[in-house]
Amino acid sequence: MQLTGSVADEAGTEKIWKYNNSVNETAIVSTDIMLWTFPFLRFMPVELGRKYRRAMEAKKALLDQYYLSQKKTYKPGHARGLVDVLFKLQIQENRKGKTQWLTDEQIMAFIQDIITAGIYYKSGDSS
C-alpha cells in the first residue's frame, strides 16, 4: 500500500473494511442528524450509540496501524510510503519555526481520506 510502503496483511485489510462499514453506517443521514442533534446518544446503550462507538473503535484501530505504528518506526531519510513523506514535511515545518499547518490530526485525516477514496475507487462507484 502506498500509505506505508507495504501491502496490508489480512488483519490490516479487515481494519480497513471495518472502518469503511462503520463510516457507512454512521453517514446515513438519519443517523448522522440524530447523533449531531443529540450528541449524548453516542454514550447511551441504544443502537445509535453502538453504531457510533463501533465507528470510533474502527477509526482507532485503523489509525493505530497506519499512523501510530508508522510514527513510532519513522526514520528520517527513509520514506516507506506517503505517511512517512507527511512526517518528513511536518518535521521540516517545525525546524523552520513556521506555524504548523501539517499537524498530527491533519495527517490522520489525510490517512482516513485516502483510505476512503481508495475504497470508493476500488468499489467501482467512481464512475
CSV table of C-alpha atoms in Angstrom, one decimal:
chain,number,residue,atom,x,y,z
A,1,MET,CA,0.0,0.0,0.0
A,2,GLN,CA,1.3,3.4,-0.9
A,3,LEU,CA,0.5,4.8,2.6
A,4,THR,CA,3.0,2.7,4.4
A,5,GLY,CA,5.2,1.2,1.7
A,6,SER,CA,4.0,-2.3,2.4
A,7,VAL,CA,0.9,-4.4,1.4
A,8,ALA,CA,-1.7,-4.6,4.1
A,9,ASP,CA,-1.9,-8.1,5.7
A,10,GLU,CA,-5.2,-9.8,6.4
A,11,ALA,CA,-5.6,-8.0,9.8
A,12,GLY,CA,-4.9,-4.6,8.1
A,13,THR,CA,-7.4,-5.3,5.4
A,14,GLU,CA,-10.0,-6.3,7.9
A,15,LYS,CA,-9.4,-3.0,9.8
A,16,ILE,CA,-9.9,-1.0,6.6
A,17,TRP,CA,-13.2,-2.8,5.8
A,18,LYS,CA,-14.5,-2.4,9.4
A,19,TYR,CA,-13.7,1.3,9.2
A,20,ASN,CA,-15.4,1.6,5.9
A,21,ASN,CA,-18.5,-0.3,7.1
A,22,SER,CA,-18.8,1.7,10.3
A,23,VAL,CA,-18.4,5.0,8.4
A,24,ASN,CA,-21.2,4.0,6.0
A,25,GLU,CA,-23.4,3.1,9.0
A,26,THR,CA,-23.0,6.4,10.7
A,27,ALA,CA,-23.0,8.5,7.5
A,28,ILE,CA,-26.7,7.6,6.8
A,29,VAL,CA,-28.5,11.0,7.0
A,30,SER,CA,-31.0,9.9,9.7
A,31,THR,CA,-28.2,8.5,11.9
A,32,ASP,CA,-25.9,11.5,11.4
A,33,ILE,CA,-28.7,14.0,12.2
A,34,MET,CA,-29.6,12.2,15.4
A,35,LEU,CA,-26.0,11.9,16.6
A,36,TRP,CA,-25.4,15.6,15.7
A,37,THR,CA,-28.6,16.9,17.3
A,38,PHE,CA,-28.5,14.7,20.4
A,39,PRO,CA,-24.7,14.0,21.0
A,40,PHE,CA,-25.5,12.3,24.3
A,41,LEU,CA,-26.9,9.4,22.3
A,42,ARG,CA,-23.3,8.4,21.4
A,43,PHE,CA,-22.9,7.2,25.0
A,44,MET,CA,-26.3,5.7,25.6
A,45,PRO,CA,-26.9,1.9,25.3
A,46,VAL,CA,-29.1,2.3,22.2
A,47,GLU,CA,-28.4,1.3,18.6
A,48,LEU,CA,-27.2,4.8,17.6
A,49,GLY,CA,-24.8,4.8,20.4
A,50,ARG,CA,-23.5,1.3,19.5
A,51,LYS,CA,-23.0,2.4,15.8
A,52,TYR,CA,-21.1,5.5,16.9
A,53,ARG,CA,-18.9,3.5,19.3
A,54,ARG,CA,-18.2,0.9,16.6
A,55,ALA,CA,-17.2,3.6,14.3
A,56,MET,CA,-14.8,5.2,16.8
A,57,GLU,CA,-13.3,1.8,17.6
A,58,ALA,CA,-12.7,1.1,13.9
A,59,LYS,CA,-11.2,4.5,13.4
A,60,LYS,CA,-8.8,4.0,16.4
A,61,ALA,CA,-7.7,0.6,15.1
A,62,LEU,CA,-7.1,2.0,11.6
A,63,LEU,CA,-5.1,4.9,12.9
A,64,ASP,CA,-3.1,2.7,15.3
A,65,GLN,CA,-1.9,0.7,12.3
A,66,TYR,CA,-1.5,3.4,9.7
A,67,TYR,CA,-0.5,6.4,11.9
A,68,LEU,CA,0.8,5.4,15.3
A,69,SER,CA,2.9,2.4,14.2
A,70,GLN,CA,4.3,4.4,11.3
A,71,LYS,CA,5.2,7.3,13.5
A,72,LYS,CA,6.9,5.1,16.1
A,73,THR,CA,9.1,3.4,13.5
A,74,TYR,CA,9.7,6.5,11.3
A,75,LYS,CA,13.4,7.1,10.4
A,76,PRO,CA,14.3,10.4,8.8
A,77,GLY,CA,15.7,10.0,5.3
A,78,HIS,CA,14.0,6.6,4.7
A,79,ALA,CA,10.5,7.2,3.3
A,80,ARG,CA,8.5,4.0,3.2
A,81,GLY,CA,5.3,5.5,1.9
A,82,LEU,CA,3.1,8.6,1.8
A,83,VAL,CA,2.7,8.7,5.6
A,84,ASP,CA,6.5,9.0,6.0
A,85,VAL,CA,6.5,11.8,3.5
A,86,LEU,CA,4.0,13.6,5.5
A,87,PHE,CA,6.1,13.1,8.7
A,88,LYS,CA,9.1,14.5,6.8
A,89,LEU,CA,7.2,17.6,5.8
A,90,GLN,CA,5.9,18.1,9.3
A,91,ILE,CA,9.4,17.9,10.7
A,92,GLN,CA,10.7,20.4,8.1
A,93,GLU,CA,8.0,22.9,9.0
A,94,ASN,CA,8.8,22.5,12.7
A,95,ARG,CA,12.5,23.2,12.0
A,96,LYS,CA,11.7,26.4,10.1
A,97,GLY,CA,9.7,27.6,13.1
A,98,LYS,CA,6.7,28.3,10.9
A,99,THR,CA,3.1,28.0,12.0
A,100,GLN,CA,2.5,24.3,11.6
A,101,TRP,CA,-0.4,23.5,9.2
A,102,LEU,CA,0.5,19.8,9.0
A,103,THR,CA,-0.5,18.7,12.5
A,104,ASP,CA,-0.8,15.1,13.6
A,105,GLU,CA,-4.6,15.5,13.4
A,106,GLN,CA,-4.2,16.6,9.8
A,107,ILE,CA,-2.0,13.6,8.9
A,108,MET,CA,-4.6,11.3,10.5
A,109,ALA,CA,-7.4,13.0,8.4
A,110,PHE,CA,-5.3,12.5,5.3
A,111,ILE,CA,-4.9,8.8,6.0
A,112,GLN,CA,-8.7,8.4,6.5
A,113,ASP,CA,-9.5,10.4,3.4
A,114,ILE,CA,-7.0,8.3,1.3
A,115,ILE,CA,-8.4,5.0,2.5
A,116,THR,CA,-12.0,6.1,2.0
A,117,ALA,CA,-11.1,7.4,-1.6
A,118,GLY,CA,-9.3,4.1,-2.3
A,119,ILE,CA,-12.4,2.1,-1.3
A,120,TYR,CA,-14.7,4.3,-3.3
A,121,TYR,CA,-12.5,3.9,-6.4
A,122,LYS,CA,-12.0,0.2,-5.9
A,123,SER,CA,-15.7,-0.5,-5.4
A,124,GLY,CA,-16.4,0.9,-8.9
A,125,ASP,CA,-18.6,3.6,-7.6
A,126,SER,CA,-16.3,6.2,-9.1
A,127,SER,CA,-18.0,6.2,-12.5
